[in-house]
Amino acid sequence: MDFRILKRILGLIVSYIFMWGCFSLSAQVNFVRVNQIGYYAHSTKQAILANMDATEFEVRESVTGDVVFRGELSEGKHWKQSNETLQVADFTKLTKPGKYYVYCLNEKSHPFEIKEKAVYESLAVWTLKAFYLWRASIDIKPEYATFNGDDYSRKMGHADDTVYIHQTAATERRPAESFVSAPRGWYDAGDYNLYSVNASVSLHSLALAYEMFPAYYKSLNLNIPESGNGVPDILNEMKWEYDWLFNMQDEDGGVYHKLSSLRFCTMIMPDKDDLDRYMIGKSTAATLDFAAAMAMAARIYKEYDSIFPGMSDRALKAALRAWKWAEANPDVHFKNPEGVRTGEYGDMGRSLTDEVFWAASELFITTGDKKYFDKLDFMEMFETPNWSVVNTFGLMSLAFHKEKISKIVNIDPIDRKFKGLSESIYNMCHYCPNLVPIKKFEWGSNGVIAVNGMILGLAHQVYKSDKYKEAMLSTFNYLMGTNPTDYCFVSRFGTRYPRNFHDRRTTAFGKYEPMPGYLCGGANPGQVADCGKMNYPSSQPARCYLDKVCSYSTNEIANNWNAPMAGLAGIVENIIGRWTDSSK
Ligand code: 9MR
Ligand code: 9MR
């Protein structure tokens, strides 16, 4: 027997014994990790190998096992997030379309494809269709909701024509227990509530992807009820959310923080949830995020005024009223009031200057009015944005629109800050043994990674530098399988994907296969108590992920993770896939 294989078997035995000694119950199974969907024939192709201690690898044809490529592995580097020694297997030079697996010392990767065209097109479609499937206030029809033979149609849930004003949002004109109608929108996540902050943040990712590649999105048919109306389907889908978001603005311009029941319902279908729903609280963060998202709507729907009459103007007016309210109410923080136990998306104890930055950025880009630019404080820190720290969303939009706005203002600070951000994310990725930009694994780590992927894609577009493109690709690969958990993190894509995510619909459907197109939250060592600490496979941050319904801390789905995932898939199709109008 080959000495290396013997060494490997001994190593396995030792690590099994070691792992039994720790709290871990299941041993690690995957050592050779690939993008489980596959690779473009002309693009860089990399696999990540863990704890192999080998020098060479092979790529083999998936059915015959014929060796089609031999390559050298990079030197191993220890990754403290997974406590593994990782090596990169580069097989870029293999360009022949086909189905393969990577092989090394008796270990095999999942199979993957090398193709010339549309490698991630279905991913780009279904990560957006996920939002259609998330729609409130409408029957989900089988002709739009069937994936590989599985039908996820369902009855309408939540008409939301009677949403009570909670005492925390009451005014003289809309007193407590009066009601408003606020239909439409997308369920936030695995729960059926709708939150203004997270809605706005999710719309940014989708709007930016659209602004980056309008021709691509004009051609992308999502097969949703509005398809064929002359508007790109991504904008049709986003309109369902915007239609609802308009409802979240009170007559005084302030925006309700959330539309929610008082507690979470059980794991039932939307139409079975009969808990009363309320407009709860008003907050400066929700109002400014709303202003930002509406300012974006004003510019992206302008072109479609004849099909959605008045939408663009209405969005701009709503944004301006929200901005005004926030100027008069600069620090109304949100915290769940007593008796309310649904998602918080709160900002207690945090500064709201990042929300001002985002709203002012979008208002400036849309209106060209310098007074908004003058509000921008470029001395702030710009890091990966998330629902609670949003200034970088504004910086991303400014960077994308810098040519246009350079006619009005000096864009040096935009360039300096966006370049600095791009470099820091690039370095995080480049120096990470797993080639993924993440500093700390936390709730929604996959969302953080997807947003970073979008930033790298944007950096490539802005600076035309290939290094950002390569880092974007390895970031994307992580989500599709080159990660320590062995999962392709989007449901129904790749070979091994989450099946039991924390989602009321998927659980209530009770089908063997889960709903398609959903990115789950990802590894997060912080909350292991939800399923019991002992049930998690590892306490290592990057391996602390559990495909069980109970694990809402690692295995829920959410708008603000799916939106950058969808955006990234579209950006990858364009930048890596070199999409053109005629490439179909
Ligand atoms: O189902 C809820 C999920 O959507 C939330 O993200 C999560 C955190 O707020 O909470 C889940 O609900 C749990 C609740 O907080 C505690 N009891 C168990 C619930 C899940 O079954
Ligand atoms: O994504 C949110 C995460 O950053 C928070 O730590 C967590 C607990 O407050 O809540 C997450 O958001 C959940 C929201 O509160 C309710 N809907 C499901 C969201 C995803 O788990």
XYZ file of C-alpha atoms and ligand atoms in Angstrom:
626
model
C 0.000 0.000 0.000
C 1.096 3.518 -0.808
C 2.820 4.995 2.226
C 0.763 8.178 2.012
C -2.516 6.280 2.091
C -1.341 4.361 5.150
C -0.342 7.599 6.818
C -3.736 8.999 5.962
C -5.617 6.038 7.440
C -3.563 6.289 10.624
C -4.288 10.008 10.702
C -7.992 9.307 10.387
C -7.958 6.842 13.255
C -6.114 9.325 15.450
C -8.509 12.122 14.591
C -11.540 9.898 15.282
C -10.166 9.086 18.714
C -9.370 12.735 19.298
C -12.823 13.827 18.239
C -14.560 11.329 20.492
C -12.559 12.858 23.275
C -14.025 16.266 22.465
C -17.736 16.912 22.480
C -18.098 16.219 18.819
C -20.372 13.302 17.953
C -19.989 12.931 14.236
C -16.614 12.690 12.622
C -15.541 14.826 9.766
C -16.232 13.209 6.425
C -15.208 15.498 3.616
C -11.650 16.353 2.806
C -11.794 17.337 -0.857
C -14.098 20.287 -1.485
C -15.238 21.765 -4.766
C -17.784 24.191 -6.113
C -20.480 21.547 -6.311
C -22.234 23.216 -9.230
C -19.095 23.467 -11.309
C -16.840 25.831 -13.176
C -16.685 27.790 -16.413
C -14.366 26.111 -18.904
C -12.291 29.276 -19.382
C -12.203 30.364 -15.723
C -9.962 29.651 -12.751
C -10.855 26.323 -11.114
C -9.870 25.523 -7.569
C -10.686 22.903 -4.990
C -9.740 23.082 -1.316
C -8.273 20.029 0.425
C -8.257 19.641 4.177
C -5.766 17.719 6.305
C -4.519 15.702 3.345
C -0.831 16.417 3.690
C -0.339 15.434 0.058
C 1.668 16.907 -2.807
C -0.398 15.944 -5.826
C -4.011 15.565 -6.859
C -5.947 14.313 -9.829
C -9.123 15.219 -11.612
C -11.022 12.170 -12.836
C -13.893 11.712 -15.201
C -16.949 11.075 -13.035
C -18.268 7.901 -14.679
C -15.177 6.158 -16.019
C -12.779 7.354 -13.330
C -10.240 8.138 -16.043
C -7.574 10.566 -14.905
C -7.880 13.682 -17.047
C -5.615 16.008 -15.098
C -2.757 15.835 -12.592
C -1.585 18.812 -10.602
C 0.488 19.892 -7.649
C -1.094 21.046 -4.440
C -0.165 24.316 -2.787
C 1.634 24.197 0.503
C -0.660 23.528 3.456
C -1.748 26.425 5.642
C -3.499 26.123 8.968
C -6.918 27.821 9.209
C -7.793 28.561 12.768
C -11.519 28.974 12.039
C -11.816 25.283 11.145
C -8.631 24.005 12.777
C -7.583 22.325 9.557
C -4.570 22.457 7.305
C -5.801 23.528 3.899
C -4.269 23.118 0.451
C -5.441 24.558 -2.847
C -5.789 22.308 -5.897
C -5.719 24.419 -9.028
C -6.956 22.769 -12.209
C -7.614 25.878 -14.262
C -5.791 24.265 -17.169
C -8.440 21.581 -17.475
C -10.857 23.236 -19.883
C -12.653 20.317 -21.484
C -16.383 20.319 -20.680
C -17.499 17.253 -18.767
C -18.398 15.819 -15.399
C -15.560 15.154 -12.971
C -14.423 14.779 -9.394
C -11.177 15.712 -7.669
C -9.227 12.782 -6.245
C -6.424 12.666 -3.720
C -5.140 9.809 -1.546
C -8.342 7.773 -1.756
C -10.566 10.769 -1.021
C -13.017 12.083 -3.616
C -14.860 15.343 -3.956
C -18.504 15.594 -4.906
C -18.950 15.513 -8.692
C -19.036 18.795 -10.579
C -19.336 20.015 -14.148
C -17.118 22.034 -16.407
C -19.262 23.879 -18.939
C -18.929 26.631 -21.511
C -22.208 28.429 -20.870
C -24.790 29.400 -18.271
C -23.063 27.453 -15.483
C -24.813 29.426 -12.738
C -27.871 30.662 -14.623
C -30.323 28.416 -12.829
C -28.778 29.527 -9.523
C -29.241 33.182 -10.508
C -32.877 32.478 -11.394
C -33.866 30.410 -8.369
C -32.170 32.564 -5.751
C -34.479 35.302 -7.105
C -37.484 33.013 -7.444
C -37.011 32.377 -3.749
C -38.466 35.862 -3.250
C -41.544 35.005 -5.309
C -42.034 31.914 -3.138
C -41.725 34.193 -0.111
C -44.565 36.494 -1.228
C -47.305 37.372 1.225
C -50.900 38.197 0.178
C -51.029 36.086 -2.991
C -51.681 32.483 -4.008
C -48.416 30.861 -5.073
C -49.289 29.051 -8.299
C -47.899 25.686 -9.418
C -46.884 27.003 -12.837
C -44.448 29.389 -11.133
C -43.516 27.250 -8.175
C -42.408 23.886 -9.518
C -38.767 22.853 -9.341
C -37.521 19.526 -10.732
C -41.009 18.108 -10.419
C -41.647 19.306 -6.875
C -44.599 21.657 -6.571
C -44.359 24.360 -3.890
C -47.603 26.134 -4.694
C -49.643 27.148 -1.679
C -52.646 29.170 -0.644
C -52.334 32.856 -0.045
C -51.144 33.807 3.410
C -51.545 37.090 5.243
C -53.896 39.405 3.360
C -52.713 42.056 5.820
C -55.736 44.226 5.089
C -56.210 44.663 8.837
C -52.950 45.497 10.545
C -53.449 47.023 13.986
C -51.500 50.026 15.141
C -49.544 48.931 18.186
C -49.484 51.387 21.064
C -45.778 51.989 20.360
C -46.664 53.390 16.932
C -49.870 55.221 17.799
C -50.556 58.830 16.800
C -53.595 61.026 17.172
C -54.716 60.202 13.657
C -53.884 56.528 13.967
C -54.583 55.608 17.590
C -53.699 52.260 19.159
C -55.892 49.397 17.896
C -57.040 51.349 14.838
C -55.960 49.552 11.713
C -54.428 50.072 8.306
C -54.178 47.907 5.231
C -50.610 46.882 4.366
C -50.631 43.942 1.964
C -47.864 42.345 -0.138
C -44.143 42.091 0.609
C -41.920 39.087 1.299
C -41.785 37.097 4.505
C -38.517 38.018 6.148
C -37.087 34.586 6.673
C -38.253 31.315 8.163
C -40.865 33.431 9.979
C -43.806 35.322 8.456
C -43.135 38.814 9.755
C -41.938 41.788 7.733
C -39.286 44.184 8.975
C -38.596 47.556 7.334
C -34.871 47.574 8.099
C -34.170 44.168 6.633
C -36.458 44.775 3.675
C -34.575 47.935 2.714
C -31.192 46.306 3.105
C -32.245 43.355 0.926
C -33.569 45.679 -1.764
C -30.160 47.359 -1.947
C -28.400 44.136 -2.960
C -30.939 43.416 -5.678
C -31.084 47.002 -6.936
C -27.304 47.255 -7.137
C -26.991 43.977 -9.045
C -29.582 45.298 -11.468
C -27.801 48.635 -11.846
C -24.511 46.838 -12.519
C -25.887 44.564 -15.231
C -29.187 45.886 -16.583
C -28.923 44.114 -19.954
C -28.452 40.772 -18.237
C -31.424 41.293 -15.963
C -33.572 42.497 -18.835
C -33.011 39.100 -20.417
C -33.448 37.011 -17.259
C -36.911 35.473 -17.239
C -38.022 34.394 -13.777
C -41.358 32.960 -14.852
C -43.407 34.887 -12.290
C -46.956 36.229 -12.756
C -45.733 39.572 -14.158
C -43.254 38.070 -16.644
C -43.585 39.496 -20.121
C -44.988 42.881 -19.051
C -41.977 44.707 -20.453
C -40.252 45.196 -17.101
C -37.205 43.108 -16.101
C -38.436 40.350 -13.805
C -36.001 41.270 -11.042
C -37.784 44.651 -10.879
C -41.171 42.952 -11.093
C -40.272 40.826 -8.099
C -38.831 43.758 -6.167
C -42.025 45.719 -6.822
C -43.957 43.229 -4.706
C -41.746 44.269 -1.803
C -41.820 47.985 -2.640
C -45.629 47.931 -2.860
C -45.655 46.703 0.708
C -42.871 49.002 1.885
C -44.901 52.079 0.864
C -47.481 50.900 3.414
C -44.911 51.083 6.190
C -44.775 54.889 6.048
C -47.108 56.729 8.382
C -48.742 59.948 7.224
C -46.142 61.982 9.116
C -43.311 60.464 7.059
C -41.988 58.194 9.814
C -41.670 54.489 9.068
C -42.991 51.652 11.190
C -40.180 49.398 12.314
C -42.049 46.188 11.589
C -45.294 44.539 10.613
C -45.460 41.590 12.913
C -47.469 39.368 15.188
C -46.639 39.630 18.865
C -44.933 36.246 18.920
C -43.731 33.731 16.352
C -46.344 31.274 15.079
C -45.564 27.564 15.053
C -44.183 25.711 12.009
C -47.394 26.039 9.963
C -48.241 27.217 6.427
C -48.790 30.969 5.932
C -52.554 30.588 5.417
C -52.850 28.778 8.753
C -51.262 31.605 10.719
C -54.123 33.624 12.179
C -52.234 35.646 14.760
C -53.151 39.347 14.739
C -50.576 41.529 13.049
C -49.422 44.950 14.183
C -47.425 47.953 13.061
C -44.881 48.076 15.858
C -42.782 51.101 16.751
C -41.348 53.756 14.491
C -37.629 54.230 14.327
C -35.029 56.486 12.805
C -33.128 53.491 11.425
C -36.189 52.068 9.672
C -37.086 55.513 8.330
C -33.611 56.258 6.934
C -33.201 52.763 5.459
C -36.604 53.195 3.855
C -35.491 56.560 2.439
C -32.428 54.893 0.925
C -34.343 52.000 -0.626
C -37.035 54.339 -1.977
C -34.436 56.695 -3.460
C -32.999 53.696 -5.313
C -36.486 52.756 -6.534
C -37.001 56.278 -7.841
C -34.075 55.864 -10.241
C -34.396 52.222 -11.261
C -38.133 52.336 -12.053
C -37.938 55.667 -13.928
C -37.410 53.834 -17.217
C -40.627 51.879 -16.646
C -42.936 54.792 -15.923
C -45.284 53.824 -18.722
C -45.790 50.353 -17.235
C -45.798 51.332 -13.550
C -47.222 54.860 -13.820
C -46.133 57.155 -11.034
C -44.067 54.588 -9.162
C -40.761 56.397 -9.546
C -42.174 59.754 -8.435
C -44.066 58.219 -5.586
C -40.887 56.514 -4.365
C -38.927 59.754 -4.466
C -41.630 61.630 -2.567
C -41.755 58.870 0.039
C -37.967 58.998 0.399
C -37.966 62.773 0.857
C -40.722 62.641 3.476
C -38.845 59.926 5.333
C -35.629 61.944 5.246
C -37.472 64.942 6.654
C -38.994 62.908 9.466
C -35.580 61.529 10.365
C -34.092 65.036 10.433
C -36.724 66.000 12.963
C -36.420 62.693 14.865
C -32.727 61.814 14.676
C -32.505 59.277 17.470
C -35.604 57.208 17.884
C -34.109 53.801 18.639
C -36.025 50.566 18.429
C -36.244 47.827 20.973
C -38.897 45.157 21.198
C -41.562 46.493 23.559
C -42.820 44.321 26.354
C -44.969 41.494 25.091
C -43.414 41.497 21.607
C -41.132 38.567 20.923
C -40.574 38.500 17.162
C -37.389 39.609 15.380
C -35.972 42.884 16.584
C -33.516 44.295 14.037
C -32.967 46.891 16.719
C -30.234 49.435 17.161
C -30.156 50.202 20.866
C -26.903 51.746 21.906
C -25.649 52.183 18.377
C -24.981 55.286 16.406
C -27.370 56.163 13.589
C -24.830 58.050 11.507
C -24.380 55.046 9.221
C -28.105 55.156 8.335
C -27.777 58.871 7.577
C -24.838 58.100 5.306
C -26.722 55.469 3.332
C -29.908 57.521 2.894
C -27.979 60.671 1.945
C -25.899 58.708 -0.593
C -28.910 57.308 -2.408
C -30.788 60.606 -2.299
C -27.748 62.372 -3.713
C -27.272 59.855 -6.528
C -30.938 60.036 -7.475
C -31.518 63.784 -7.203
C -28.045 65.220 -7.828
C -28.769 67.669 -5.011
C -25.470 68.570 -3.352
C -27.082 69.166 0.005
C -27.214 65.386 0.511
C -23.582 64.952 -0.466
C -22.631 67.544 2.126
C -24.140 65.286 4.789
C -21.689 62.484 4.001
C -19.026 61.975 6.616
C -16.192 60.121 4.918
C -14.284 59.931 8.178
C -16.515 57.026 9.199
C -15.295 53.436 9.113
C -16.446 51.444 6.108
C -16.606 47.713 6.591
C -18.763 44.887 5.301
C -22.305 46.208 5.713
C -25.145 44.303 7.342
C -28.644 45.140 8.513
C -27.313 47.076 11.484
C -24.362 48.890 9.900
C -25.384 50.285 6.553
C -23.062 53.121 5.537
C -21.110 50.868 3.166
C -24.292 50.227 1.173
C -24.186 53.954 0.394
C -20.480 53.821 -0.413
C -21.068 50.939 -2.829
C -23.749 52.891 -4.681
C -21.543 56.003 -4.779
C -18.622 53.973 -6.144
C -20.807 52.453 -8.819
C -22.174 55.868 -9.877
C -18.923 57.785 -9.509
C -18.613 58.826 -13.172
C -22.059 60.346 -13.132
C -21.569 62.195 -9.858
C -18.030 63.348 -10.657
C -19.665 66.112 -12.675
C -21.139 67.577 -9.513
C -18.706 66.842 -6.687
C -15.145 65.802 -5.965
C -15.190 62.018 -5.875
C -11.744 61.531 -4.271
C -13.144 60.550 -0.881
C -15.427 57.967 -2.515
C -12.517 56.472 -4.381
C -10.242 56.480 -1.354
C -12.789 54.783 0.871
C -14.068 52.274 -1.653
C -10.564 51.341 -2.732
C -9.589 50.896 0.932
C -12.609 48.693 1.549
C -11.994 46.611 -1.588
C -8.357 46.094 -0.635
C -9.199 45.068 2.894
C -11.764 42.514 1.720
C -9.372 41.310 -0.957
C -6.616 40.822 1.618
C -8.956 39.059 4.002
C -9.730 36.618 1.206
C -6.261 36.271 -0.273
C -4.541 35.556 3.044
C -7.251 33.214 4.282
C -6.176 29.575 3.787
C -9.760 28.818 2.677
C -9.723 31.818 0.280
C -12.853 33.362 1.754
C -13.240 36.879 3.200
C -14.605 36.558 6.699
C -13.187 37.786 9.969
C -15.616 36.345 12.441
C -18.242 33.640 12.076
C -21.560 34.883 13.400
C -25.301 34.606 12.754
C -25.725 34.817 8.978
C -22.037 34.260 8.136
C -23.035 33.191 4.631
C -24.781 36.521 4.169
C -21.613 38.360 5.198
C -19.631 36.295 2.702
C -22.157 36.908 -0.085
C -22.076 40.675 0.533
C -18.271 40.591 0.433
C -18.509 38.689 -2.837
C -20.685 41.467 -4.246
C -18.214 44.112 -3.077
C -15.372 42.243 -4.804
C -17.454 42.026 -7.982
C -18.171 45.730 -7.807
C -14.474 46.436 -7.164
C -13.651 44.489 -10.307
C -16.108 46.569 -12.311
C -14.879 49.850 -10.866
C -11.123 49.174 -11.005
C -10.988 46.533 -13.765
C -8.499 44.531 -11.755
C -8.436 40.757 -12.118
C -7.388 40.143 -8.562
C -10.809 41.227 -7.325
C -12.438 38.957 -9.848
C -10.443 35.947 -8.648
C -11.214 36.723 -5.012
C -14.906 37.061 -5.866
C -14.823 33.641 -7.499
C -13.202 31.874 -4.561
C -15.701 33.624 -2.250
C -18.534 32.326 -4.405
C -16.952 28.850 -4.465
C -17.007 28.786 -0.668
C -20.781 29.212 -0.675
C -21.120 26.517 -3.347
C -19.058 23.941 -1.508
C -15.387 24.775 -0.852
C -16.079 25.129 2.855
C -15.461 22.949 5.914
C -19.087 21.820 6.250
C -19.278 19.958 2.916
C -22.514 21.761 2.002
C -23.419 23.742 -1.046
C -25.318 26.319 0.997
C -28.113 27.020 -1.525
C -30.935 24.499 -1.395
C -31.372 22.198 -4.415
C -28.016 23.191 -5.889
C -24.898 21.062 -5.861
C -24.961 17.554 -4.423
C -25.174 18.070 -0.712
C -27.385 20.993 0.255
C -29.373 21.976 3.344
C -32.596 19.986 3.558
C -33.926 20.889 6.952
C -33.568 24.608 7.175
C -35.456 26.665 9.703
C -38.364 27.699 7.518
C -42.007 27.354 8.424
C -43.146 26.666 4.839
C -40.539 24.023 4.067
C -41.263 22.278 7.354
C -45.030 22.451 6.823
C -44.764 21.149 3.249
C -43.077 18.114 4.751
C -41.702 17.021 1.363
C -38.569 14.958 0.972
C -36.922 17.752 -1.001
C -36.727 21.280 0.434
C -37.838 24.456 -1.342
C -35.279 25.602 -3.929
C -33.021 28.622 -4.098
C -32.526 29.399 -0.425
C -29.174 30.285 1.133
C -29.049 29.249 4.766
C -27.386 31.378 7.419
C -24.235 29.294 7.713
C -21.647 28.431 10.322
C -22.035 30.314 13.590
C -20.499 29.171 16.852
C -22.475 31.671 18.913
C -25.878 30.134 19.532
C -25.388 26.396 19.646
C -27.910 26.114 22.469
C -30.863 26.154 20.045
C -30.496 22.454 19.180
C -28.347 21.538 22.113
C -24.630 22.066 22.053
C -23.919 18.346 21.830
C -25.665 18.047 18.497
C -23.365 20.379 16.616
C -20.599 18.578 14.726
C -17.866 20.852 15.978
C -17.153 23.857 18.112
C -14.782 25.201 15.454
C -16.399 28.405 14.146
C -16.337 27.446 10.462
C -17.667 23.964 11.146
C -20.372 24.905 13.623
C -23.315 24.357 11.302
C -26.215 21.967 11.639
C -28.752 21.003 8.991
C -31.619 20.637 11.446
C -34.836 22.616 11.722
C -34.074 23.557 15.302
C -30.883 25.353 14.309
C -32.192 28.807 13.549
C -28.782 30.207 14.483
C -27.073 28.411 11.569
C -29.799 27.054 9.337
C -32.489 29.680 8.928
C -33.005 31.456 5.619
C -33.509 35.221 5.275
C -34.098 37.981 2.711
C -30.870 39.769 3.560
C -28.793 36.645 2.859
C -30.629 35.528 -0.262
C -30.497 38.973 -1.865
C -26.679 39.237 -1.954
C -26.514 35.545 -2.909
C -28.778 36.238 -5.876
C -26.834 39.399 -6.672
C -23.541 37.534 -6.500
C -24.819 34.729 -8.745
C -25.833 37.301 -11.367
C -22.547 39.179 -11.054
C -20.576 35.927 -11.404
C -22.571 35.007 -14.516
C -21.543 38.350 -15.989
C -17.935 38.699 -14.845
C -16.815 35.054 -14.788
C -19.322 33.739 -17.338
C -18.770 36.760 -19.595
C -22.480 36.911 -20.251
C -23.477 38.677 -23.434
C -26.822 39.157 -25.077
C -26.055 36.428 -27.560
C -24.562 33.896 -25.159
C -27.800 31.966 -24.700
O -38.602 30.735 14.476
C -37.917 31.873 14.979
C -36.907 32.367 13.968
O -37.560 32.763 12.782
C -36.059 33.480 14.575
O -35.002 33.860 13.725
C -35.470 33.035 15.895
C -34.672 34.121 16.583
O -35.462 35.220 16.847
O -36.481 32.605 16.771
C -37.236 31.527 16.271
O -38.228 31.217 17.184
C -37.804 30.531 18.333
C -37.975 31.414 19.540
O -37.130 32.537 19.462
C -37.717 30.627 20.801
N -38.541 29.444 20.854
C -38.329 28.536 19.704
C -38.613 29.246 18.416
C -38.252 28.361 17.217
O -38.908 27.204 17.154
O -30.013 38.187 11.146
C -30.357 38.491 12.487
C -29.135 38.318 13.360
O -28.135 39.245 12.988
C -29.503 38.490 14.813
O -28.392 38.182 15.616
C -30.671 37.564 15.144
C -31.148 37.685 16.578
O -31.691 38.923 16.825
O -31.764 37.849 14.306
C -31.496 37.623 12.955
O -32.619 37.946 12.194
C -33.764 37.129 12.330
C -34.919 38.057 12.670
O -34.731 38.590 13.941
C -36.268 37.350 12.567
N -36.431 36.697 11.324
C -35.368 35.739 11.052
C -34.041 36.440 11.009
C -32.922 35.497 10.595
O -32.611 34.569 11.563
